[in-house]
GROMACS .gro file of C-alpha atoms in nm:
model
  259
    1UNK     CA    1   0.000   0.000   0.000
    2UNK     CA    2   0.298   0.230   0.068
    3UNK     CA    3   0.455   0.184  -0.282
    4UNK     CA    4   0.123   0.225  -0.394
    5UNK     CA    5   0.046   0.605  -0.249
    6UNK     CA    6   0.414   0.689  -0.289
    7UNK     CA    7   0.382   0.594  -0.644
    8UNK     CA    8   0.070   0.785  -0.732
    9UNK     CA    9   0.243   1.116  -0.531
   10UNK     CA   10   0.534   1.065  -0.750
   11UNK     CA   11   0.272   1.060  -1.023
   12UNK     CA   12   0.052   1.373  -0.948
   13UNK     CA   13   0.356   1.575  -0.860
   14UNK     CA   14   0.511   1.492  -1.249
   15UNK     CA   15   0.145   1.585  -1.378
   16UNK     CA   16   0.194   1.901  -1.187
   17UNK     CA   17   0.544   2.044  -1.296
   18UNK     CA   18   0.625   1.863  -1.630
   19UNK     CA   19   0.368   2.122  -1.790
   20UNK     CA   20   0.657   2.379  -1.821
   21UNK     CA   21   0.873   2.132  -1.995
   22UNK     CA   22   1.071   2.181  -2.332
   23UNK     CA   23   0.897   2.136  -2.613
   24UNK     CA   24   0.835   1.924  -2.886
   25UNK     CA   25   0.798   2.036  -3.229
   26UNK     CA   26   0.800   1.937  -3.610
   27UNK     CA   27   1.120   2.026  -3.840
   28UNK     CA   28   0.893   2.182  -4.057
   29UNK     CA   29   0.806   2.506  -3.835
   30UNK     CA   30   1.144   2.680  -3.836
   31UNK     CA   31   1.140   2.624  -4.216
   32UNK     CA   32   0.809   2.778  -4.255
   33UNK     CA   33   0.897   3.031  -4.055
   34UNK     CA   34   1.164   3.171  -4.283
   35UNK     CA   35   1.037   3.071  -4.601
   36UNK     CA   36   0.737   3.341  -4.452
   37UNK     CA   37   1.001   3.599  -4.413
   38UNK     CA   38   1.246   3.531  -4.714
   39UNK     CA   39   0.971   3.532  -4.940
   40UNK     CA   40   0.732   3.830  -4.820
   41UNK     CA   41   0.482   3.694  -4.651
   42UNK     CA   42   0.431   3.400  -4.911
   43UNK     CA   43   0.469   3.042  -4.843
   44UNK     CA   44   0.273   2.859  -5.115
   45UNK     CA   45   0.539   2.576  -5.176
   46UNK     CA   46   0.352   2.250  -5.177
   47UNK     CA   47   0.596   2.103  -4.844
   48UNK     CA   48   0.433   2.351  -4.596
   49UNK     CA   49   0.072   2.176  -4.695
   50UNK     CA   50   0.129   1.963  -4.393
   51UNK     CA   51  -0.150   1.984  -4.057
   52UNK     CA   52   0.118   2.055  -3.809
   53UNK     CA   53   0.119   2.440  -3.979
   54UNK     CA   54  -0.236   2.464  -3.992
   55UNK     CA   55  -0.270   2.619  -3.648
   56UNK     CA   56  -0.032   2.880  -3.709
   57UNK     CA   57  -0.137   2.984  -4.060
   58UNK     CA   58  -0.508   3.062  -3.956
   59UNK     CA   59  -0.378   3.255  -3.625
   60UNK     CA   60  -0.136   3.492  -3.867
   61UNK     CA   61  -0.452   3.573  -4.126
   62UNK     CA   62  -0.650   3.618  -3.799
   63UNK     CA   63  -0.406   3.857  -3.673
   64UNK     CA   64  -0.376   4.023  -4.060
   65UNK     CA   65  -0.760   4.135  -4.056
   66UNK     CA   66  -0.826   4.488  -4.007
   67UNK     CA   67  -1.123   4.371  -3.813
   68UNK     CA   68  -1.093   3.973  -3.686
   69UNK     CA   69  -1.256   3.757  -3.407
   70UNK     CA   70  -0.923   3.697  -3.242
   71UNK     CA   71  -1.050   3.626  -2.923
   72UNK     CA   72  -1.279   3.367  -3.025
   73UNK     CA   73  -1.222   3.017  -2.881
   74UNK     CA   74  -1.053   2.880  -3.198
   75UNK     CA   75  -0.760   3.118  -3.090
   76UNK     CA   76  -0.829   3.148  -2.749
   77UNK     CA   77  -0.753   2.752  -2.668
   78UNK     CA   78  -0.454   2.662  -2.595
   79UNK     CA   79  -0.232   2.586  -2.921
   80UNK     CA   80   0.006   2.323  -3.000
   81UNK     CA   81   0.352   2.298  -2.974
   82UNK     CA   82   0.433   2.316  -3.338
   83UNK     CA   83   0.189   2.652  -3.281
   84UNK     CA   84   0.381   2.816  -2.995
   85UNK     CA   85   0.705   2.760  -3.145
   86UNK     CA   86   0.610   2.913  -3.505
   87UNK     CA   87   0.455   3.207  -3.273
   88UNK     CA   88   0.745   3.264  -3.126
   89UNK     CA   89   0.989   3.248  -3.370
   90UNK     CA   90   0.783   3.470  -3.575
   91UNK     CA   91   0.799   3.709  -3.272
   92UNK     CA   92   1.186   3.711  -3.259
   93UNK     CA   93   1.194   3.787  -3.614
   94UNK     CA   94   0.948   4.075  -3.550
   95UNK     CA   95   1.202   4.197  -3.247
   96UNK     CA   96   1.511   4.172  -3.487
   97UNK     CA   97   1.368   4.367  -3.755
   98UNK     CA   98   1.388   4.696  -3.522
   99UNK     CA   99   1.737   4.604  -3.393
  100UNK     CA  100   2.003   4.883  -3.486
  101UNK     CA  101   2.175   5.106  -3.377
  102UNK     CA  102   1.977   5.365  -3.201
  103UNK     CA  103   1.881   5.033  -2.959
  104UNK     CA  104   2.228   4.877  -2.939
  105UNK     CA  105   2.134   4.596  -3.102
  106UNK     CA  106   2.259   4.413  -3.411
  107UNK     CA  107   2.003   4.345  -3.699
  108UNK     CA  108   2.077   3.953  -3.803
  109UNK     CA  109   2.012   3.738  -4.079
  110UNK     CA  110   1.686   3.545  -4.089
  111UNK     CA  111   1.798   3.235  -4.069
  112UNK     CA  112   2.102   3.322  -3.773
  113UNK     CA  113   1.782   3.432  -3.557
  114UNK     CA  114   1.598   3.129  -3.624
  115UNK     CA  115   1.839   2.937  -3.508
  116UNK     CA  116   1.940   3.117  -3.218
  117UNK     CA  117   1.571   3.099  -3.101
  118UNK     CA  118   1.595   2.727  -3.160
  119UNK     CA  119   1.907   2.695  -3.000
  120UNK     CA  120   1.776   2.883  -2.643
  121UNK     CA  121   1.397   2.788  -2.691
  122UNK     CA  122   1.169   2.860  -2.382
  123UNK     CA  123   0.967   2.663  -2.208
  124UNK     CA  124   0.601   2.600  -2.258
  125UNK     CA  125   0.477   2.862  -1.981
  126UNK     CA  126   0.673   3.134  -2.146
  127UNK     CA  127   0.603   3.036  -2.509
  128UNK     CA  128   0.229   3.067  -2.394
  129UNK     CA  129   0.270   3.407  -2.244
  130UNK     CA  130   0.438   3.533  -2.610
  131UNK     CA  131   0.128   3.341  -2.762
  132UNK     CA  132  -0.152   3.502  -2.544
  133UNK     CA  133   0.030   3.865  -2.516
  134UNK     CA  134  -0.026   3.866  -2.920
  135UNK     CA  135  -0.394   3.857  -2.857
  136UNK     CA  136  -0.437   4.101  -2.648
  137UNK     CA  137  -0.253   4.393  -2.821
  138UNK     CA  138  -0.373   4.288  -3.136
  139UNK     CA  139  -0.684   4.370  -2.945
  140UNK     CA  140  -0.526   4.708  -2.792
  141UNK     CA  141  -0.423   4.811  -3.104
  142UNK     CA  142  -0.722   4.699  -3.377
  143UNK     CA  143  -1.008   4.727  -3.189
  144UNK     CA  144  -1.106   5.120  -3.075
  145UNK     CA  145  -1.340   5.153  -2.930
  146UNK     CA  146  -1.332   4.764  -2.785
  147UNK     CA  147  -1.702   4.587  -2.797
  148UNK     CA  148  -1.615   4.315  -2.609
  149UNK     CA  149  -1.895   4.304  -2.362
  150UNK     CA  150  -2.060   4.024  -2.505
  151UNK     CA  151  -1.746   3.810  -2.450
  152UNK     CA  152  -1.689   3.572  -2.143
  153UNK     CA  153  -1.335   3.432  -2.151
  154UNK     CA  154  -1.417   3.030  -2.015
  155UNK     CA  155  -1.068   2.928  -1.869
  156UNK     CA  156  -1.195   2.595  -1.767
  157UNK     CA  157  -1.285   2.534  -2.160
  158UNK     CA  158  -0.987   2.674  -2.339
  159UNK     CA  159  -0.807   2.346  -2.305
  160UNK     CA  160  -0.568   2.499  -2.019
  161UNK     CA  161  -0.434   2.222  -1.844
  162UNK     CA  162  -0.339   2.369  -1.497
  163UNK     CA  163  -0.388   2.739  -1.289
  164UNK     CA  164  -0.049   2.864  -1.422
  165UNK     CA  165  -0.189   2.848  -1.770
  166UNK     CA  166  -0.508   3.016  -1.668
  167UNK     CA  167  -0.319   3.272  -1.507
  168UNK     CA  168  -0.118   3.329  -1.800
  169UNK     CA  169  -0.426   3.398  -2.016
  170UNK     CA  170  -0.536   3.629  -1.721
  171UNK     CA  171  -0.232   3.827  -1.655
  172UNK     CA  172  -0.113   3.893  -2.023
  173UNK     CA  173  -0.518   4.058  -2.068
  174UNK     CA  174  -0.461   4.234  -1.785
  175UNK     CA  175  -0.088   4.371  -1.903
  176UNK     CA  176  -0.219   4.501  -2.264
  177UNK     CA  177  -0.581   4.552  -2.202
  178UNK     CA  178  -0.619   4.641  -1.865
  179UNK     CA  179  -0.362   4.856  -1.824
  180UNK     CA  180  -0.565   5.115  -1.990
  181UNK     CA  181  -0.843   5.112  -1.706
  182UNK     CA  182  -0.530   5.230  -1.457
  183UNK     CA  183  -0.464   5.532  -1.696
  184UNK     CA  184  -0.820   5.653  -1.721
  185UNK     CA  185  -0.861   5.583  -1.309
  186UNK     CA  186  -0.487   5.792  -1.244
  187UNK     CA  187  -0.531   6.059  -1.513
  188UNK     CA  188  -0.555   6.406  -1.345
  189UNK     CA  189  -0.792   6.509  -1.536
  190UNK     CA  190  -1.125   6.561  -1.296
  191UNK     CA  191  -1.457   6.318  -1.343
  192UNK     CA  192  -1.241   6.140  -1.551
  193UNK     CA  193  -1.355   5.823  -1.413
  194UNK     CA  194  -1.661   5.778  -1.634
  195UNK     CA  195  -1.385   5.674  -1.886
  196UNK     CA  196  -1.245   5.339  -1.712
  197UNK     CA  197  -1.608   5.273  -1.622
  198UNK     CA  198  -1.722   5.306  -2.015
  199UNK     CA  199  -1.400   5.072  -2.064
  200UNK     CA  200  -1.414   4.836  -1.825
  201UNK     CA  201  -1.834   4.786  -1.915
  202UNK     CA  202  -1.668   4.691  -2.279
  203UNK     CA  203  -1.409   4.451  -2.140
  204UNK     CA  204  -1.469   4.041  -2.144
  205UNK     CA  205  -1.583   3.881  -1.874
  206UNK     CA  206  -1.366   3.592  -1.714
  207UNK     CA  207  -1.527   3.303  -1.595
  208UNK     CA  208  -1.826   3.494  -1.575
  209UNK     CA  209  -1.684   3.783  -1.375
  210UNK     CA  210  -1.572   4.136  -1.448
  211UNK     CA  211  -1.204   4.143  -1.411
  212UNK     CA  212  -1.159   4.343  -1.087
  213UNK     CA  213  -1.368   4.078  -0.929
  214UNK     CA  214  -1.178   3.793  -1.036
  215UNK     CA  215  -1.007   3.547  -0.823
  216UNK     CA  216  -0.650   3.504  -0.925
  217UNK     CA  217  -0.564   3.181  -0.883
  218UNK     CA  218  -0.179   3.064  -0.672
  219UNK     CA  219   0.052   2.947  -0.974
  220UNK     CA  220   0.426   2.854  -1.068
  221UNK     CA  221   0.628   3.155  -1.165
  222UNK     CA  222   0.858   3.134  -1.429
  223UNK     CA  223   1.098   3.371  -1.590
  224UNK     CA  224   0.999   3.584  -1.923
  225UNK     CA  225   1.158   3.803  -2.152
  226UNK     CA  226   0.988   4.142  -2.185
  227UNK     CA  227   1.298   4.313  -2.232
  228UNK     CA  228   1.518   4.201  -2.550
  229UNK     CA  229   1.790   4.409  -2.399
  230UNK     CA  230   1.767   4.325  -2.053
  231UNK     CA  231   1.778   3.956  -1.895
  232UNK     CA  232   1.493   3.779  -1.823
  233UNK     CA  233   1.246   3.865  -1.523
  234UNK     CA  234   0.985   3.731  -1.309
  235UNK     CA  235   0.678   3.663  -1.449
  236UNK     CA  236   0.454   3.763  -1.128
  237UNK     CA  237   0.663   4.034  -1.036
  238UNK     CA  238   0.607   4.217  -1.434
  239UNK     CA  239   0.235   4.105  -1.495
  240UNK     CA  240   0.079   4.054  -1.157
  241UNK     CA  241   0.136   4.476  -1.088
  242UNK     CA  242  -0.083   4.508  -1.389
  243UNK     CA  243  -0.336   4.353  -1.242
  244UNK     CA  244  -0.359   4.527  -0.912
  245UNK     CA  245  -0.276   4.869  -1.053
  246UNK     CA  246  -0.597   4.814  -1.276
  247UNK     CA  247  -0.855   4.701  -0.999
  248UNK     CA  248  -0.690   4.958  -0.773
  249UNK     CA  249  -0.831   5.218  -1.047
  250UNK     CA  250  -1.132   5.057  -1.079
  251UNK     CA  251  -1.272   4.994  -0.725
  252UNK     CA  252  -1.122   5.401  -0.689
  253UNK     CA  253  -1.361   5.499  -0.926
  254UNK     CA  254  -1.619   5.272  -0.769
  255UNK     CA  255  -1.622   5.413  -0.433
  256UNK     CA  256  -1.567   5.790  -0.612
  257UNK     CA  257  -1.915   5.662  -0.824
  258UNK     CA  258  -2.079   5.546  -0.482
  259UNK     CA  259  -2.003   5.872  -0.263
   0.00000   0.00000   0.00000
């Protein structure tokens, strides 16, 4: 009976911290990855027909549209590997493209940051944060004024396997999207509250809940790079900040509202 329990523990404790594990991931996503570079934005050979890129080609038209539905499910779920990686590289190539000198930085080839990104690949937690941060300032950025009310983010039906992964979907909505209800609560300009509350009133709900009422769950940290010129940080100490900064603006405005 002893082996027995000790062998389940061993078990459950495995299921618990082997979901920030390296990786796995086809041969054919780096390739795709610069052949969508190299050749601007095309990709049409016949070898990149394959499912493992199927993921990743719907989420970059999604992202393309002037107007999309980017925080539908279908995007919202949690991706593959083969997805995260693609992401990700894609990302790095993104950073690289700005490098220069007025950031100190030295603009490389395609294929030297590809393989530097493969070479000193992330784990899964911080692959998901890049994924999920995309989202939400696509969403920043695209969609003015947001109309988002109608939207409740599930996080116990987007496929997220633990509370660190739910708290990654949280935290990176709260970095890019809530942010802005902290600026409208802080601004000195007077009565300027009616702002974050028209905001917030066109946010999505998670798990039912308006976001300064949600109930951050305890999770793993893990280290993230926000900073491409600067090593990596803490993942709590950069995103949970946003967070409280935001419902600190919003229950202000509340009790400002109430009195």
């Amino acid at each position: 009976m002893r082996i027995t329990i000790l062998a389940i523990l061993f078990l459950s404790i495995n299921s618990v911290f082997g979901q920030n594990k390296e990786v796995e991931y086809n041969e054919i996503i780096p390739e795709f990855i610069i052949a969508v570079w190299e050749n601007n934005g095309t990709s049409n050979n016949s070898e990149f027909n394959a499912p493992e890129l199927n993921q990743i080609k719907e989420f970059f038209v999604e992202l393309s549209k002037r107007q999309n539905d980017i925080t539908s499910n279908q995007f919202l779920n949690k991706p593959t590997d083969n997805t995260l990686v693609a992401h990700y590289l894609n990302t790095k190539l993104k950073w690289n493209s700005f490098n220069g000198p007025h950031v100190g930085l030295k603009k490389l080839s395609t294929k030297k940051v590809i393989k530097n990104s493969i070479k000193n690949l992330p784990k899964r937690n911080e692959l998901l944060a890049f994924y999920y941060s995309s989202i939400f300032i696509d969403v920043l950025n695209k969609q003015k004024p947001m109309d988002l009310a109608k939207k409740n983010i599930d996080l116990e039906n987007l496929n997220l396997q633990n509370d660190t992964e739910k708290a990654i979907l949280f935290l990176t909505a709260m970095r890019h999207v809530g942010s802005q209800v902290a600026s409208y609560a802080t601004t000195k300009f007077p009565n300027n509250c009616f702002r974050a509350k028209e905001y917030v009133e066109n946010m999505p709900k998670f798990n039912g809940k308006a976001f300064y009422e949600f109930d951050l769950p305890k999770f793993e940290d893990f280290k993230i790079e926000v900073d491409k010129r600067k090593p990596k940080m803490s993942f709590k100490k950069r995103y949970i900040p946003e967070f409280e900064n935001a419902k600190l603006g919003m229950e202000k405005c509340l009790a400002e509202e109430k009195n």
